[in-house]
Short mmCIF file of C-alpha atoms in Angstrom, two decimals:
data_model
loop_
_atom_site.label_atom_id
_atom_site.label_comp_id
_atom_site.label_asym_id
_atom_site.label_seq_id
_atom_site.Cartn_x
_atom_site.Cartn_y
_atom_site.Cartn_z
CA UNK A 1 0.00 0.00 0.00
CA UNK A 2 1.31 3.37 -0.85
CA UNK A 3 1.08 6.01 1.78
CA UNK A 4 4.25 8.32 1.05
CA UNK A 5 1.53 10.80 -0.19
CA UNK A 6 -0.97 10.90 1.86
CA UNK A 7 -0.68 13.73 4.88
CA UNK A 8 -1.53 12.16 8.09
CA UNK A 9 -1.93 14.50 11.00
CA UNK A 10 -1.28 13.09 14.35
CA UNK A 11 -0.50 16.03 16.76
CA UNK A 12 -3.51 16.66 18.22
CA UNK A 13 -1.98 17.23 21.62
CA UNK A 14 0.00 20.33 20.07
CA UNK A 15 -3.12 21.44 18.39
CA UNK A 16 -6.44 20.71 16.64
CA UNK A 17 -8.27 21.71 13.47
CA UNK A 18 -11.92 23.82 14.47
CA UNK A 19 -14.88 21.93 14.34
CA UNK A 20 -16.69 23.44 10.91
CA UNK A 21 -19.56 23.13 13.83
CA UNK A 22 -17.55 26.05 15.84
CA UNK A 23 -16.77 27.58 12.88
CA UNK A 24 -20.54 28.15 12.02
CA UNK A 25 -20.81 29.23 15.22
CA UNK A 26 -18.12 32.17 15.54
CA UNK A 27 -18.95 33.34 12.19
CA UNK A 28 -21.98 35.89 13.00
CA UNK A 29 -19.89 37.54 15.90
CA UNK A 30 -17.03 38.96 12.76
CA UNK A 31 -19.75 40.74 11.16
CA UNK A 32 -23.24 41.23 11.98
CA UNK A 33 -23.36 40.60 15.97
CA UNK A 34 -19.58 42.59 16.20
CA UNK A 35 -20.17 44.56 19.06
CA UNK A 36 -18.12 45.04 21.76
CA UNK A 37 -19.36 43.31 25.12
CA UNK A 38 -18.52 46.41 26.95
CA UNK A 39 -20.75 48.74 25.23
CA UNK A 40 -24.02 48.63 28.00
CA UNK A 41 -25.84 51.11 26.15
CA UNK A 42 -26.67 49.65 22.72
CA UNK A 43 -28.10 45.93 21.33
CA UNK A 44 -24.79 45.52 19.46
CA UNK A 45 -23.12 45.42 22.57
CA UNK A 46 -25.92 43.52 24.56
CA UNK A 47 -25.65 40.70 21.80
CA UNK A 48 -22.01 40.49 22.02
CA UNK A 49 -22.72 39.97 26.04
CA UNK A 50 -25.34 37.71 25.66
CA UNK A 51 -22.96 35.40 23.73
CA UNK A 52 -19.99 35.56 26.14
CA UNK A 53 -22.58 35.03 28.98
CA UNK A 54 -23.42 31.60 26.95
CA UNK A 55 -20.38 30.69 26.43
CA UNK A 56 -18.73 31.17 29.97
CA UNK A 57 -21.76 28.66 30.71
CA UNK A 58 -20.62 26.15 28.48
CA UNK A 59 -16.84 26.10 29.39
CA UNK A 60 -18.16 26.13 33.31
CA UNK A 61 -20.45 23.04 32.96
CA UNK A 62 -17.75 21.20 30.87
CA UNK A 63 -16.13 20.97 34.11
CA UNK A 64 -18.77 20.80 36.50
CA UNK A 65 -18.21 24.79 37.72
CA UNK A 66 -20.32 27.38 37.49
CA UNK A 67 -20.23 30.06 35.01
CA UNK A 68 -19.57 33.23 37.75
CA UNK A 69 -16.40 31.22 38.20
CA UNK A 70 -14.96 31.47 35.00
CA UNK A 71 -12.84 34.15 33.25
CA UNK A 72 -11.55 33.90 29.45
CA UNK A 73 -8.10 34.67 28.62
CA UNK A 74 -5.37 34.32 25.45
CA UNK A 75 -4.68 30.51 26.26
CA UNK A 76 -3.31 27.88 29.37
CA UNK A 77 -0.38 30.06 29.45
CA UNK A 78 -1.55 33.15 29.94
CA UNK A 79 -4.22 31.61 32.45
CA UNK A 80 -1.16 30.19 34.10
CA UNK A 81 -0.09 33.19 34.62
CA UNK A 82 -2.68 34.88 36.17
CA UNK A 83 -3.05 32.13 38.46
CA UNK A 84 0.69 31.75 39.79
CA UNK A 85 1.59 35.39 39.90
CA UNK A 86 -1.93 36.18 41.72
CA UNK A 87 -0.65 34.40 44.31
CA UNK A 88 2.53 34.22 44.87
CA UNK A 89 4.85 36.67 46.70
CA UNK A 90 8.60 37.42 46.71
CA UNK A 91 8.85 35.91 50.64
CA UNK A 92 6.61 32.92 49.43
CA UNK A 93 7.09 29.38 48.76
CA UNK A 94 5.53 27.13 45.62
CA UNK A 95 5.40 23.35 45.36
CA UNK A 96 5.41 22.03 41.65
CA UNK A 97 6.71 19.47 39.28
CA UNK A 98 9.51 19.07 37.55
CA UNK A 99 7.85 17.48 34.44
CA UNK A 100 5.49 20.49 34.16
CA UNK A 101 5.01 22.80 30.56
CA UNK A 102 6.90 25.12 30.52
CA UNK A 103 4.54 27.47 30.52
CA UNK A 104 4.72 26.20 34.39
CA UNK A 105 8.20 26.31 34.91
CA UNK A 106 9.02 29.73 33.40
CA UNK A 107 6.71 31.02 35.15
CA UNK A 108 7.76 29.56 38.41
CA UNK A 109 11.67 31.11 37.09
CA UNK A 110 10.63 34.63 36.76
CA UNK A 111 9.44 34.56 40.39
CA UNK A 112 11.71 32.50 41.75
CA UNK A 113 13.93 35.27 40.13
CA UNK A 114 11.62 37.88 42.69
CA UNK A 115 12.50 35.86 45.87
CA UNK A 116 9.81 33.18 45.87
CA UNK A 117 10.87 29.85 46.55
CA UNK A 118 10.17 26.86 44.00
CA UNK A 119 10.61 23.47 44.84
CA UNK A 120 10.51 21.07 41.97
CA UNK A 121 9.30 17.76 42.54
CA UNK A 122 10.61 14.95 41.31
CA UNK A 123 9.55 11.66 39.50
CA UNK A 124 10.02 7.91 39.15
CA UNK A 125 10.88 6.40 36.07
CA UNK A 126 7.11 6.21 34.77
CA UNK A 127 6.62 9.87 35.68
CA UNK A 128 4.60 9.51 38.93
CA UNK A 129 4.98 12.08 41.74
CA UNK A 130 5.53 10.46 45.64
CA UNK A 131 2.76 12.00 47.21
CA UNK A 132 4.68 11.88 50.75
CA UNK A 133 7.41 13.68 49.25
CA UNK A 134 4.91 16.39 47.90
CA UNK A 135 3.60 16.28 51.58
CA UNK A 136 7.07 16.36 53.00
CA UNK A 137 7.90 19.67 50.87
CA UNK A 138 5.25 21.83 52.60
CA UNK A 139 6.62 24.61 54.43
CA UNK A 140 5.15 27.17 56.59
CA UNK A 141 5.77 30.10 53.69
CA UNK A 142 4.62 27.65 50.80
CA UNK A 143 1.60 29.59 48.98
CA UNK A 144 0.01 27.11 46.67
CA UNK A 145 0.49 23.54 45.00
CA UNK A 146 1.02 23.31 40.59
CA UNK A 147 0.30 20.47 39.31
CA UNK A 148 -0.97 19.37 35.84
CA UNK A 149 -3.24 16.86 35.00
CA UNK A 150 -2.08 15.47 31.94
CA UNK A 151 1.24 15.28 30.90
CA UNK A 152 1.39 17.05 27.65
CA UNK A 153 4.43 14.80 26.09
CA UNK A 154 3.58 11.55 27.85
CA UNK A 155 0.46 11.59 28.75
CA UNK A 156 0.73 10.62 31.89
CA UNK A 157 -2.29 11.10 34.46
CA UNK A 158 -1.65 12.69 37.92
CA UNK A 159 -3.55 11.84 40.85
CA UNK A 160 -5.12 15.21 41.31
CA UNK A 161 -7.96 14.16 43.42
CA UNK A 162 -5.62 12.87 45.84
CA UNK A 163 -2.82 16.02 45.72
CA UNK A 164 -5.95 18.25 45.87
CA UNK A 165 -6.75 16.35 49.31
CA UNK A 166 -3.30 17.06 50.49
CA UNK A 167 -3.51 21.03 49.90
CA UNK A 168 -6.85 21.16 51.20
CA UNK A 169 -5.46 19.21 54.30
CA UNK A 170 -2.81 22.32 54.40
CA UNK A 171 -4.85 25.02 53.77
CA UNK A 172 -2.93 25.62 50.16
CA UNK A 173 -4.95 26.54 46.91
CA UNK A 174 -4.05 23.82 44.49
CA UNK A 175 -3.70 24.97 40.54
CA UNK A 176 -3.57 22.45 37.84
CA UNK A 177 -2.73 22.79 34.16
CA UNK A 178 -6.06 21.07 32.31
CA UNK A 179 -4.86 21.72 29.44
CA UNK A 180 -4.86 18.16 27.85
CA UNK A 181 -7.74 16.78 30.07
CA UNK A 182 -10.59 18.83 29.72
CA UNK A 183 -12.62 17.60 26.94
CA UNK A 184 -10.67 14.48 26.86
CA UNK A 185 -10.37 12.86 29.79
CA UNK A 186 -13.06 14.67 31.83
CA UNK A 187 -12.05 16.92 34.55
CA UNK A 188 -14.44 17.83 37.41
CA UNK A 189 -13.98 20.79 39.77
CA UNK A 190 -15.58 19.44 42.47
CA UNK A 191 -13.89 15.70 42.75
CA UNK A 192 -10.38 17.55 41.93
CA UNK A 193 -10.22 19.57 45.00
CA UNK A 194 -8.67 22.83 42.47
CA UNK A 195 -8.89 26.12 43.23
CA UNK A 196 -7.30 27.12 40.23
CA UNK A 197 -7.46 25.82 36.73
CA UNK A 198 -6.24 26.42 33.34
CA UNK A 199 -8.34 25.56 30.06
CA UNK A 200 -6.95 26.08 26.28
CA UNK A 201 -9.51 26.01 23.66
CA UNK A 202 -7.25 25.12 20.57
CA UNK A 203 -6.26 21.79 22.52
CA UNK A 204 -10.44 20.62 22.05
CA UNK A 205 -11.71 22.09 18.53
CA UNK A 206 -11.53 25.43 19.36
CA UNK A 207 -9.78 28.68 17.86
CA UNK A 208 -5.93 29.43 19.10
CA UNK A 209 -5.68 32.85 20.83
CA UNK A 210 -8.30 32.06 23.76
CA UNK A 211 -8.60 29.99 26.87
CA UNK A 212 -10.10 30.43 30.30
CA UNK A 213 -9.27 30.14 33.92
CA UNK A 214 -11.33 28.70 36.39
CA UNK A 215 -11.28 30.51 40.16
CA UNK A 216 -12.55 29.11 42.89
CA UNK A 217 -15.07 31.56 45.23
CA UNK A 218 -12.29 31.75 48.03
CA UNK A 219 -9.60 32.51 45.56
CA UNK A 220 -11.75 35.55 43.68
CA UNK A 221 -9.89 38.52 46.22
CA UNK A 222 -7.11 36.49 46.66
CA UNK A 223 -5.85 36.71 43.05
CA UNK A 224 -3.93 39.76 42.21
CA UNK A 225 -4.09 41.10 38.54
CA UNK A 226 -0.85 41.25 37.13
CA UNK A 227 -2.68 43.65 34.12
CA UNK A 228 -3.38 47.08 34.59
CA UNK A 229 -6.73 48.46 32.29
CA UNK A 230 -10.27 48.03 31.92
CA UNK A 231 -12.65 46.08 34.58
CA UNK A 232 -12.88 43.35 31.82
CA UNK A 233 -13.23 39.66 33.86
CA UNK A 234 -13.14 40.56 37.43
CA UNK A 235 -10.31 42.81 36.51
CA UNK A 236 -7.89 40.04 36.44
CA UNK A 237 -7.86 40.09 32.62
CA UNK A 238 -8.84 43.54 31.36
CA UNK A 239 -8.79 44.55 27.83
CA UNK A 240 -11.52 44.30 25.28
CA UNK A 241 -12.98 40.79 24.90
CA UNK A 242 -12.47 38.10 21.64
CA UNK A 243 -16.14 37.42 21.23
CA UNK A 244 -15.39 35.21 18.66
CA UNK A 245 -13.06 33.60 19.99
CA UNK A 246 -15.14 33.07 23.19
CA UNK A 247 -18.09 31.69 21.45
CA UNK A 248 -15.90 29.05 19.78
CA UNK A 249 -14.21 27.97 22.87
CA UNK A 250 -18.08 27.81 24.48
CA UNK A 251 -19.44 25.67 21.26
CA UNK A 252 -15.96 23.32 21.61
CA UNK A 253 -17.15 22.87 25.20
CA UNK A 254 -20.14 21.96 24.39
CA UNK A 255 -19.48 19.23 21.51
CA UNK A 256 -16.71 17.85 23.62
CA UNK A 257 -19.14 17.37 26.48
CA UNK A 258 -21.29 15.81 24.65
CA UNK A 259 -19.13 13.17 22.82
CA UNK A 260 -16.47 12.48 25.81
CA UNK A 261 -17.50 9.24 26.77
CA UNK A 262 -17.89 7.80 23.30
CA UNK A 263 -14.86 9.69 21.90
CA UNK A 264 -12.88 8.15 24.82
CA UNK A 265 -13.92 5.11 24.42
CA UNK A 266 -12.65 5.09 20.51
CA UNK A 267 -9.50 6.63 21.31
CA UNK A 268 -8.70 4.39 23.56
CA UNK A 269 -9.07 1.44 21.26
CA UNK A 270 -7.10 3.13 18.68
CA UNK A 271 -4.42 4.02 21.21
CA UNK A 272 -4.07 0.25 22.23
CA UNK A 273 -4.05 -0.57 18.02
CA UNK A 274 -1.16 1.99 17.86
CA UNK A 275 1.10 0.75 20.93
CA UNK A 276 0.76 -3.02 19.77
CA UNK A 277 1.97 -2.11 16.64
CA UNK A 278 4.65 0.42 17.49
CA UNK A 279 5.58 -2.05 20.32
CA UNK A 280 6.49 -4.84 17.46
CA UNK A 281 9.21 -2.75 16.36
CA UNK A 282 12.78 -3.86 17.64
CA UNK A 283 13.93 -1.43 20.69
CA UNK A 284 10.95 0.54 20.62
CA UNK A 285 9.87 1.31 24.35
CA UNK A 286 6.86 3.27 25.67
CA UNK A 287 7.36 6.58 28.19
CA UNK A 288 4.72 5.75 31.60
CA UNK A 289 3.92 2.16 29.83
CA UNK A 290 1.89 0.51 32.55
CA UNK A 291 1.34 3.55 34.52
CA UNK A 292 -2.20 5.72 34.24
CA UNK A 293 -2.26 7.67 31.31
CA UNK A 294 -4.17 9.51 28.22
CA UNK A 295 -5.18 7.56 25.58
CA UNK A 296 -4.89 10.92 23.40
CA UNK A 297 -0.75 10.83 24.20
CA UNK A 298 1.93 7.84 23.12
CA UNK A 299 5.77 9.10 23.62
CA UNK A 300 8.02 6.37 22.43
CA UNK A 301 11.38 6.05 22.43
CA UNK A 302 13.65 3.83 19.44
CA UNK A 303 17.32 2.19 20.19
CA UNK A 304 19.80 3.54 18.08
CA UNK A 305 17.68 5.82 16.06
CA UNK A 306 17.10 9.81 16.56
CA UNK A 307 13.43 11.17 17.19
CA UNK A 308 14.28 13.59 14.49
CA UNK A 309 15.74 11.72 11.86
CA UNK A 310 12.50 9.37 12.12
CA UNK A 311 10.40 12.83 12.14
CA UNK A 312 12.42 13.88 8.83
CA UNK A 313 11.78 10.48 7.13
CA UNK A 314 8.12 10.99 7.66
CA UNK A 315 7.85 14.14 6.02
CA UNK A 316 4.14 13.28 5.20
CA UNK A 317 3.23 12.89 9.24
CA UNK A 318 2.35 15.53 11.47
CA UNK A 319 4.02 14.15 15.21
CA UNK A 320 6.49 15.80 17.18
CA UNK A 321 8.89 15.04 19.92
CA UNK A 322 7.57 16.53 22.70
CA UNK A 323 5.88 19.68 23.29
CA UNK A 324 5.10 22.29 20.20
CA UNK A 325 6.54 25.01 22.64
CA UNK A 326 9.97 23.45 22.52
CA UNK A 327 9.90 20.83 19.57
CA UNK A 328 12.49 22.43 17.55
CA UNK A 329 14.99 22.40 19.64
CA UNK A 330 17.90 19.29 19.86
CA UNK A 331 18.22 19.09 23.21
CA UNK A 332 16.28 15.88 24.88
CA UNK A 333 13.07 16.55 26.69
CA UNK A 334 12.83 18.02 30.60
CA UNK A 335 10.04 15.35 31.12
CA UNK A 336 11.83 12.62 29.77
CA UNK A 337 15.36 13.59 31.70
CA UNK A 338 12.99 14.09 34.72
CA UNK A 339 11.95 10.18 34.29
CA UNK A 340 15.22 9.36 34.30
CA UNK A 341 15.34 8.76 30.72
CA UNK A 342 19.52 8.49 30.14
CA UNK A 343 20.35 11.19 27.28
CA UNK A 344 20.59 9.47 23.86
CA UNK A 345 17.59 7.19 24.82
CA UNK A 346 15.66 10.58 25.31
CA UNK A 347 17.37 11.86 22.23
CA UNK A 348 15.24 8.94 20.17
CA UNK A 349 11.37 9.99 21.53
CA UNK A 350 8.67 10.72 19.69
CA UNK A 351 4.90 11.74 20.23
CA UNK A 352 2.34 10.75 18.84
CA UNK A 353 -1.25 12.46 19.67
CA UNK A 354 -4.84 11.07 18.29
CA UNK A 355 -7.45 13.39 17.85
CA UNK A 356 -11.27 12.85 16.60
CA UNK A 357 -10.44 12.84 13.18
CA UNK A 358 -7.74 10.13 13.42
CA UNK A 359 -9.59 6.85 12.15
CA UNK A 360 -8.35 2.79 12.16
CA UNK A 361 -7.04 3.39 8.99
CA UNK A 362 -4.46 6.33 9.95
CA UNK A 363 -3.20 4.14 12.92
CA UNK A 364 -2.61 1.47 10.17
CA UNK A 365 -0.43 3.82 7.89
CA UNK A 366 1.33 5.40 10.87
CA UNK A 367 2.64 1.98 12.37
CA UNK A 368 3.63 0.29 8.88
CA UNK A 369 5.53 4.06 8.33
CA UNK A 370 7.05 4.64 11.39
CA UNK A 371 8.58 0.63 11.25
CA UNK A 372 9.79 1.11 7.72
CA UNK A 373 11.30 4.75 8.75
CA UNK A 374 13.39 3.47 11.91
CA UNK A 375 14.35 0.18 10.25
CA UNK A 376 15.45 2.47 7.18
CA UNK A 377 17.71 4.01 9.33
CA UNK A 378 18.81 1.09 11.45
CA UNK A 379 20.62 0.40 8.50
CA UNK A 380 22.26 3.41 7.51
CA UNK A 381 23.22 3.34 11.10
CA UNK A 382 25.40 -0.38 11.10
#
């Protein structure tokens, strides 16, 4: 069968195509309902409203919050952001991972840079955090817990429920990154235990360029606004809103609500196709095999053979090696070092990310491809 030609995207987990359903939806709000959802004193403006107010309830029963508690941004990182620099202070302490995105760990830089504290946590060789040593890191000055849900290269699940138990235990306001469970997974506020939560729309159908942050009641004067301008979103995120952009994120909610369980289910099933035939190949291993994690996510590593070079010979595949933030870069990936991963094993990773659009077929193409690429250059290797 002859698949050189054929263009095969599997990077969902760096981003997704809209839904033509979100598409439809956003289109009215460029032209004829393009008011801004500021302006009290004319319909224009009242329409715009209207469709941010529907939207903000979508996102909010996506994951079980409600809609008061929910503020749009630009993205994760941005709601990031807002979350960790609300809090923190420069005689403060914050607990997170080491395998976090680096919109995380950046973040956690600059103010570490300001006097807070950051203590990274580490993790075992299928990416799990010890929750004792989380425990055991809690100091009197530490201001919050950061922890994501999903690992965005591995896919590897955190225990969230159980680290949001431990912060509530202390008194700490836990945020988590979301950003590759909601509308995959399923994330609910109330069984997490988060105070603090970051959504991307782009990672679930949506249009790039907004997100959302979810803030729980106790955290609402807490949260300092690192923005100065308008009252726009509790004042945490003023500047004219992207009503567009909002009522594409609010319709992505809404389809991925309603399809999670059944889209889960087939994902899953496709996952296990992929990994069976991936695992076939000679030296290929799987990052957190065995452990809980996304069937949306695979990160595999090949003996002998560099994650590029096998990206380069499949010049007709979309995957990556690791995050899109950092995936053109040669060095090996901070999650997999973090897993103990030894360098040139690291070096050899790949991602691959499913997506509702990937069918039996595509996982049929992308094994027989992938086996031919790293065999290919097996031999150019001896």
């Amino acid at each position: 069968m002859d698949t050189k030609n054929k263009k095969l995207y599997l990077d969902y987990s760096a981003t997704t195509p809209v839904d033509p359903q979100v598409l439809q939806a956003m289109l009215p709000y460029f032209t004829e309902s393009f008011g801004n959802a500021s302006s009290a004193s004319h319909v224009y403006g009242w329409d715009a409203e209207e469709a941010v107010e529907t939207a903000r309830e979508q996102v909010a029963e996506l994951i079980g919050a409600k809609s008061k508690q929910i503020i749009f941004t630009s993205g994760s990182t941005e709601s990031i952001n807002i979350a960790l620099q609300g809090v923190a202070s420069n005689k403060g302490h914050i607990i997170t991972c080491a395998t976090e995105h680096n919109a995380v760990l950046r973040t956690c830089k600059t103010l570490e840079n300001s006097g807070t504290e950051i203590t990274l946590l580490g993790v075992n060789e299928k990416g799990n955090i010890d929750l004792n040593e989380l425990e055991a890191a809690i100091q009197p000055n530490t201001e919050l817990i950061c922890i994501m849900a999903v690992n965005n290269e591995t896919g590897v699940i955190h225990p969230i429920k159980s680290i949001g138990e431990i912060a509530k235990k202390h008194h700490l306001p836990l945020v988590v990154d979301a950003t590759q469970a909601v509308g995959k997974i399923g994330f609910n506020i109330e069984e997490s235990g988060a105070d603090l939560v970051a959504l991307s729309s782009h990672k679930i159908y949506g249009p790039k360029g907004i997100g959302a942050l979810y803030i729980a009641k106790r955290m609402t004067k807490r949260l300092k606004p690192f923005l100065s301008g308008g009252t726009q979103e509790k004042g945490l995120r003023p500047g004219t809103l992207n009503v567009p952009g909002i009522v594409g994120m609010g319709k992505a909610c809404e389809l991925a609500l309603n399809s999670l369980n059944e889209e889960y289910s087939r994902v899953k099933k496709l996952q296990k196709k992929l990994e069976k035939g991936i695992l076939a190949i000679t030296g290929s291993k799987i990052n957190g095999y065995q452990t809980d994690r996304s069937p949306y996510i695979t990160n595999i590593v090949f003996e002998g053979v560099l994650g590029e070079k096998v990206i380069r010979k499949l010049k007709h595949i979309a995957i990556s090696q690791g995050s899109a933030c950092t995936s053109n870069t040669v060095e090996p990936s901070h999650v997999l070092s973090a897993m103990h991963i030894p360098e040139k094993l690291a070096l050899s990773a790949i991602r691959i990310s499913i997506g509702k659009f990937t069918s039996a077929k595509d996982i049929d193409i992308a094994i027989q491809d992938i086996t031919d690429a790293v065999n290919a250059l097996r031999k150019v290797n001896i």
